[in-house]
CSV table of C-alpha atoms in Angstrom, one decimal:
chain,number,residue,atom,x,y,z
A,1,UNK,CA,336.1,129.9,32.5
A,2,UNK,CA,332.8,130.0,30.5
A,3,UNK,CA,329.4,129.7,32.2
A,4,UNK,CA,327.8,126.3,32.2
A,5,UNK,CA,325.0,125.8,29.7
A,6,UNK,CA,321.5,126.4,31.0
A,7,UNK,CA,320.2,123.4,29.0
A,8,UNK,CA,322.0,120.1,28.3
A,9,UNK,CA,321.6,117.8,25.3
A,10,UNK,CA,321.0,114.1,25.7
A,11,UNK,CA,324.6,113.3,25.3
A,12,UNK,CA,325.7,116.1,27.7
A,13,UNK,CA,323.2,115.0,30.4
A,14,UNK,CA,324.3,111.4,30.0
A,15,UNK,CA,327.9,112.5,30.5
A,16,UNK,CA,326.9,114.8,33.4
A,17,UNK,CA,325.1,111.9,35.2
A,18,UNK,CA,327.6,109.2,34.1
A,19,UNK,CA,324.8,107.2,32.4
A,20,UNK,CA,324.5,105.7,29.0
A,21,UNK,CA,322.4,107.7,26.6
A,22,UNK,CA,320.0,104.8,26.2
A,23,UNK,CA,319.3,104.9,30.0
A,24,UNK,CA,318.6,108.7,29.7
A,25,UNK,CA,316.0,107.9,26.9
A,26,UNK,CA,314.5,105.3,29.2
A,27,UNK,CA,314.1,107.8,32.0
A,28,UNK,CA,312.5,110.3,29.6
A,29,UNK,CA,310.1,107.7,28.3
A,30,UNK,CA,309.1,106.8,31.9
A,31,UNK,CA,308.7,110.4,32.8
A,32,UNK,CA,311.3,110.1,35.5
A,33,UNK,CA,313.7,112.9,34.5
A,34,UNK,CA,312.8,116.6,33.8
A,35,UNK,CA,313.2,117.6,30.2
A,36,UNK,CA,311.8,119.7,27.4
A,37,UNK,CA,311.2,118.7,23.8
A,38,UNK,CA,312.0,121.5,21.3
A,39,UNK,CA,311.4,120.8,17.5
A,40,UNK,CA,311.9,117.1,18.3
A,41,UNK,CA,315.1,117.6,20.2
A,42,UNK,CA,315.4,116.8,24.0
A,43,UNK,CA,316.8,119.5,26.2
A,44,UNK,CA,317.5,119.1,29.9
A,45,UNK,CA,317.4,122.2,32.2
A,46,UNK,CA,320.6,121.9,34.2
A,47,UNK,CA,319.1,123.5,37.3
A,48,UNK,CA,316.3,121.0,37.4
A,49,UNK,CA,318.6,118.1,36.7
A,50,UNK,CA,320.7,119.1,39.8
A,51,UNK,CA,317.4,119.2,41.8
A,52,UNK,CA,316.5,115.8,40.5
A,53,UNK,CA,319.8,114.3,41.6
A,54,UNK,CA,319.5,115.8,45.1
A,55,UNK,CA,316.0,114.6,45.4
A,56,UNK,CA,317.2,111.0,44.9
A,57,UNK,CA,319.9,111.5,47.5
A,58,UNK,CA,317.3,111.9,50.3
A,59,UNK,CA,316.7,108.1,50.5
A,60,UNK,CA,313.8,105.7,50.5
A,61,UNK,CA,312.6,106.7,53.9
A,62,UNK,CA,312.1,110.3,52.9
A,63,UNK,CA,310.3,109.2,49.7
A,64,UNK,CA,307.7,107.2,51.7
A,65,UNK,CA,306.7,110.2,53.7
A,66,UNK,CA,303.2,111.4,52.6
A,67,UNK,CA,302.6,115.1,52.3
A,68,UNK,CA,299.0,116.3,51.7
A,69,UNK,CA,298.1,118.0,48.4
A,70,UNK,CA,297.6,121.4,50.1
A,71,UNK,CA,298.7,124.9,49.1
A,72,UNK,CA,298.9,127.0,52.2
A,73,UNK,CA,300.3,130.5,53.0
A,74,UNK,CA,299.3,133.8,51.6
A,75,UNK,CA,296.3,134.2,49.3
A,76,UNK,CA,297.5,135.3,45.8
A,77,UNK,CA,294.9,135.9,43.1
A,78,UNK,CA,297.2,134.7,40.3
A,79,UNK,CA,298.3,131.6,42.2
A,80,UNK,CA,294.8,130.8,43.2
A,81,UNK,CA,293.6,130.9,39.6
A,82,UNK,CA,296.6,128.9,38.3
A,83,UNK,CA,296.1,126.1,40.9
A,84,UNK,CA,292.5,125.7,39.7
A,85,UNK,CA,293.1,126.0,36.0
A,86,UNK,CA,296.2,123.8,35.9
A,87,UNK,CA,294.4,120.7,37.2
A,88,UNK,CA,297.1,120.4,39.9
A,89,UNK,CA,294.7,118.8,42.4
A,90,UNK,CA,296.0,121.0,45.1
A,91,UNK,CA,293.6,122.2,47.8
A,92,UNK,CA,294.0,125.7,49.0
A,93,UNK,CA,294.2,126.7,52.7
A,94,UNK,CA,295.4,130.2,52.6
A,95,UNK,CA,295.5,131.9,56.0
A,96,UNK,CA,298.6,134.1,55.7
A,97,UNK,CA,302.3,133.6,55.1
A,98,UNK,CA,303.2,132.8,58.7
A,99,UNK,CA,300.5,130.1,58.9
A,100,UNK,CA,301.9,128.7,55.6
A,101,UNK,CA,305.4,128.4,57.1
A,102,UNK,CA,304.0,126.5,60.1
A,103,UNK,CA,302.0,124.1,58.0
A,104,UNK,CA,305.0,123.3,55.8
A,105,UNK,CA,307.1,122.6,58.9
A,106,UNK,CA,304.4,120.4,60.4
A,107,UNK,CA,304.0,118.4,57.2
A,108,UNK,CA,300.5,119.7,56.7
A,109,UNK,CA,301.1,121.4,53.3
A,110,UNK,CA,303.0,120.5,50.1
A,111,UNK,CA,303.7,124.1,49.4
A,112,UNK,CA,303.2,127.6,50.8
A,113,UNK,CA,303.1,131.0,49.1
A,114,UNK,CA,304.9,133.6,51.2
A,115,UNK,CA,306.0,137.3,51.1
A,116,UNK,CA,307.5,137.9,54.5
A,117,UNK,CA,309.7,141.0,54.9
A,118,UNK,CA,312.5,141.0,57.6
A,119,UNK,CA,312.5,144.6,58.9
A,120,UNK,CA,316.1,144.3,60.1
A,121,UNK,CA,317.6,143.4,56.8
A,122,UNK,CA,314.9,144.6,54.4
A,123,UNK,CA,315.0,141.2,52.7
A,124,UNK,CA,312.1,138.9,51.8
A,125,UNK,CA,311.6,135.2,52.5
A,126,UNK,CA,315.0,134.6,54.2
A,127,UNK,CA,315.0,131.0,55.6
A,128,UNK,CA,316.9,132.0,58.8
A,129,UNK,CA,314.4,134.8,59.5
A,130,UNK,CA,311.5,132.4,59.0
A,131,UNK,CA,312.8,129.6,61.3
A,132,UNK,CA,313.5,127.4,58.3
A,133,UNK,CA,317.3,127.3,58.4
A,134,UNK,CA,317.3,123.8,59.9
A,135,UNK,CA,315.1,122.4,57.0
A,136,UNK,CA,317.8,120.6,55.0
A,137,UNK,CA,315.6,120.0,52.0
A,138,UNK,CA,314.0,123.4,51.7
A,139,UNK,CA,313.4,124.7,48.2
A,140,UNK,CA,312.2,128.3,47.5
A,141,UNK,CA,310.8,128.9,44.0
A,142,UNK,CA,310.1,132.4,42.7
A,143,UNK,CA,306.4,132.9,41.7
A,144,UNK,CA,306.1,136.6,40.8
A,145,UNK,CA,306.9,140.2,41.7
A,146,UNK,CA,303.7,141.8,43.0
A,147,UNK,CA,302.7,145.5,43.3
A,148,UNK,CA,301.5,146.4,46.9
A,149,UNK,CA,299.6,149.5,47.8
A,150,UNK,CA,296.6,151.1,49.4
A,151,UNK,CA,293.2,149.7,48.5
A,152,UNK,CA,290.5,152.4,48.4
A,153,UNK,CA,286.8,152.6,47.7
A,154,UNK,CA,286.0,153.3,44.0
A,155,UNK,CA,286.4,157.0,43.3
A,156,UNK,CA,288.5,157.5,46.5
A,157,UNK,CA,285.9,159.6,48.4
A,158,UNK,CA,288.3,160.3,51.3
A,159,UNK,CA,291.0,161.6,48.9
A,160,UNK,CA,293.7,159.3,50.3
A,161,UNK,CA,297.0,159.6,48.5
A,162,UNK,CA,299.6,158.0,50.8
A,163,UNK,CA,300.5,156.6,54.1
A,164,UNK,CA,300.3,159.9,56.0
A,165,UNK,CA,296.5,160.0,55.3
A,166,UNK,CA,296.1,156.9,57.3
A,167,UNK,CA,296.4,158.8,60.6
A,168,UNK,CA,293.8,161.4,59.6
A,169,UNK,CA,290.8,161.5,62.0
A,170,UNK,CA,287.9,159.4,60.8
A,171,UNK,CA,289.9,157.1,58.5
A,172,UNK,CA,289.3,153.5,59.3
A,173,UNK,CA,292.2,151.2,58.3
A,174,UNK,CA,291.6,147.5,57.5
A,175,UNK,CA,294.4,145.2,58.5
A,176,UNK,CA,295.6,141.6,58.3
A,177,UNK,CA,296.5,139.1,61.1
A,178,UNK,CA,299.9,139.8,62.7
A,179,UNK,CA,301.8,137.0,61.0
A,180,UNK,CA,300.5,137.8,57.5
A,181,UNK,CA,303.0,139.2,55.0
A,182,UNK,CA,300.9,142.3,54.4
A,183,UNK,CA,300.8,143.0,58.2
A,184,UNK,CA,304.6,142.9,58.4
A,185,UNK,CA,305.0,145.1,55.3
A,186,UNK,CA,302.5,147.7,56.5
A,187,UNK,CA,304.2,147.8,60.0
A,188,UNK,CA,307.6,148.3,58.2
A,189,UNK,CA,306.3,151.0,55.9
A,190,UNK,CA,304.7,152.9,58.8
A,191,UNK,CA,307.9,152.8,60.7
A,192,UNK,CA,309.8,154.2,57.8
A,193,UNK,CA,307.3,157.0,57.5
A,194,UNK,CA,307.6,157.8,61.2
A,195,UNK,CA,303.9,156.9,61.9
A,196,UNK,CA,303.0,155.3,65.2
A,197,UNK,CA,300.6,152.4,65.0
A,198,UNK,CA,298.7,153.9,68.0
A,199,UNK,CA,297.9,157.0,65.8
A,200,UNK,CA,295.8,154.9,63.4
A,201,UNK,CA,292.1,154.0,63.8
A,202,UNK,CA,292.3,150.3,63.0
A,203,UNK,CA,289.3,148.3,61.9
A,204,UNK,CA,287.8,146.2,64.8
A,205,UNK,CA,288.6,142.8,63.3
A,206,UNK,CA,291.6,141.5,61.2
A,207,UNK,CA,291.0,140.4,57.6
A,208,UNK,CA,292.2,136.9,57.1
A,209,UNK,CA,292.9,137.1,53.4
A,210,UNK,CA,293.4,139.5,50.5
A,211,UNK,CA,289.8,139.1,49.4
A,212,UNK,CA,288.5,139.7,52.9
A,213,UNK,CA,290.4,142.9,53.2
A,214,UNK,CA,289.2,144.1,49.8
A,215,UNK,CA,285.6,143.2,50.6
A,216,UNK,CA,285.7,145.1,53.9
A,217,UNK,CA,286.7,148.2,52.0
A,218,UNK,CA,284.2,147.6,49.2
A,219,UNK,CA,281.3,147.1,51.7
A,220,UNK,CA,282.2,150.2,53.6
A,221,UNK,CA,283.5,148.6,56.8
A,222,UNK,CA,286.9,150.3,56.3
A,223,UNK,CA,288.2,153.2,54.2
A,224,UNK,CA,291.7,151.9,53.3
A,225,UNK,CA,294.0,148.9,53.7
A,226,UNK,CA,297.2,147.4,52.3
A,227,UNK,CA,296.9,144.8,49.6
A,228,UNK,CA,298.0,143.7,46.1
A,229,UNK,CA,296.8,145.5,43.0
A,230,UNK,CA,295.2,142.4,41.7
A,231,UNK,CA,292.8,142.2,44.7
A,232,UNK,CA,291.9,145.9,44.1
A,233,UNK,CA,291.0,145.2,40.5
A,234,UNK,CA,289.1,142.0,41.3
A,235,UNK,CA,286.8,144.0,43.7
A,236,UNK,CA,286.7,147.1,41.5
A,237,UNK,CA,288.5,149.3,44.1
A,238,UNK,CA,290.9,152.2,43.7
A,239,UNK,CA,294.6,151.6,44.2
A,240,UNK,CA,297.6,153.7,45.2
A,241,UNK,CA,301.0,152.0,44.5
A,242,UNK,CA,303.5,151.8,47.4
A,243,UNK,CA,306.1,149.2,46.5
A,244,UNK,CA,306.9,146.0,44.7
A,245,UNK,CA,307.7,142.7,46.5
A,246,UNK,CA,308.7,139.1,45.7
A,247,UNK,CA,306.2,136.4,46.2
A,248,UNK,CA,307.7,132.9,46.5
A,249,UNK,CA,306.7,129.3,46.9
A,250,UNK,CA,308.4,127.2,49.6
A,251,UNK,CA,308.3,123.4,49.7
A,252,UNK,CA,310.4,120.3,50.4
A,253,UNK,CA,312.7,119.5,47.5
A,254,UNK,CA,311.1,116.2,46.7
A,255,UNK,CA,307.7,117.9,46.5
A,256,UNK,CA,309.0,119.9,43.5
A,257,UNK,CA,308.9,116.7,41.4
A,258,UNK,CA,305.4,115.7,42.5
A,259,UNK,CA,302.9,115.7,39.5
A,260,UNK,CA,300.8,118.4,41.2
A,261,UNK,CA,303.7,120.9,41.4
A,262,UNK,CA,305.0,120.1,38.0
A,263,UNK,CA,301.5,120.6,36.4
A,264,UNK,CA,301.2,124.0,38.2
A,265,UNK,CA,304.7,125.2,37.0
A,266,UNK,CA,304.2,123.9,33.5
A,267,UNK,CA,300.9,125.7,33.2
A,268,UNK,CA,302.5,128.9,34.6
A,269,UNK,CA,304.8,129.0,31.5
A,270,UNK,CA,301.9,129.0,29.0
A,271,UNK,CA,300.7,132.1,27.1
A,272,UNK,CA,297.3,131.9,28.7
A,273,UNK,CA,298.9,132.3,32.2
A,274,UNK,CA,300.9,135.4,31.1
A,275,UNK,CA,297.7,136.9,29.7
A,276,UNK,CA,295.9,136.3,33.0
A,277,UNK,CA,298.7,138.0,34.9
A,278,UNK,CA,298.4,141.0,32.7
A,279,UNK,CA,294.6,141.1,33.1
A,280,UNK,CA,294.8,140.9,36.9
A,281,UNK,CA,297.4,143.7,37.0
A,282,UNK,CA,300.4,144.4,39.2
A,283,UNK,CA,302.4,141.2,38.4
A,284,UNK,CA,305.8,140.7,36.9
A,285,UNK,CA,306.2,137.0,36.0
A,286,UNK,CA,309.5,137.3,34.0
A,287,UNK,CA,311.4,135.2,36.6
A,288,UNK,CA,308.7,132.7,37.5
A,289,UNK,CA,310.2,129.3,38.3
A,290,UNK,CA,313.7,130.6,39.3
A,291,UNK,CA,315.2,128.7,42.2
A,292,UNK,CA,315.8,131.2,44.9
A,293,UNK,CA,317.0,128.8,47.6
A,294,UNK,CA,318.1,125.2,47.5
A,295,UNK,CA,319.2,123.9,50.9
């Protein structure tokens, strides 16, 4: 059996939805159904059409629920820039991946950016591991693959080349709050390297964001810390690559169709966005927008 087409024509989507073609055109004109216009021809992404149908199955009661226009979770330099430049009207409240999950569950955020590694399975952003398996309308959308590594002062004066250097006497290690994605990742990497947390000279206070951690290193409050390459470049720091990780957006399915989210995702497929990702460094956005999970 052949694979279903990724994009449907107007006639195909009408047949798929059991509607008349004229009704499909009406929905397009009203901005009610997701589509693209290529050289004057309408194309309908099958995956988004399926989401659109499921969204309408949730009922009027669900549609009346108000979710604030807030993007929570982990701070990501590329997402932060895109939210501003896209005119999405989303306010940012980024206090770590774990905080983002809680705010989404409590109805205090429209979306959350997360990169949470489950040490037992070595998988990222698994709904069951995040306590989200009971959320029947959970949608996870891939944002980017990011390069994680060690942030260092410019010139690397302490000659740090890897994780084993973190336990050297006199090395001060910046760190994130316990439920942040970077904190989980660093804990896992240290375990894999056979390094006890007690052997490390941790900075006195946790950094609550990527920028805070980078600034603590740039200002001489710490000698090294784990973060994304883009944060290192933004603060003119050195960087030692350790691994790549997926960064995803979690939301309720109906939120996916809100104008704020659609503006953000549409902007993320423009050439300007790709250029910015390259400038920031450490991003692979080839699969941005792919649906990772649809409850």
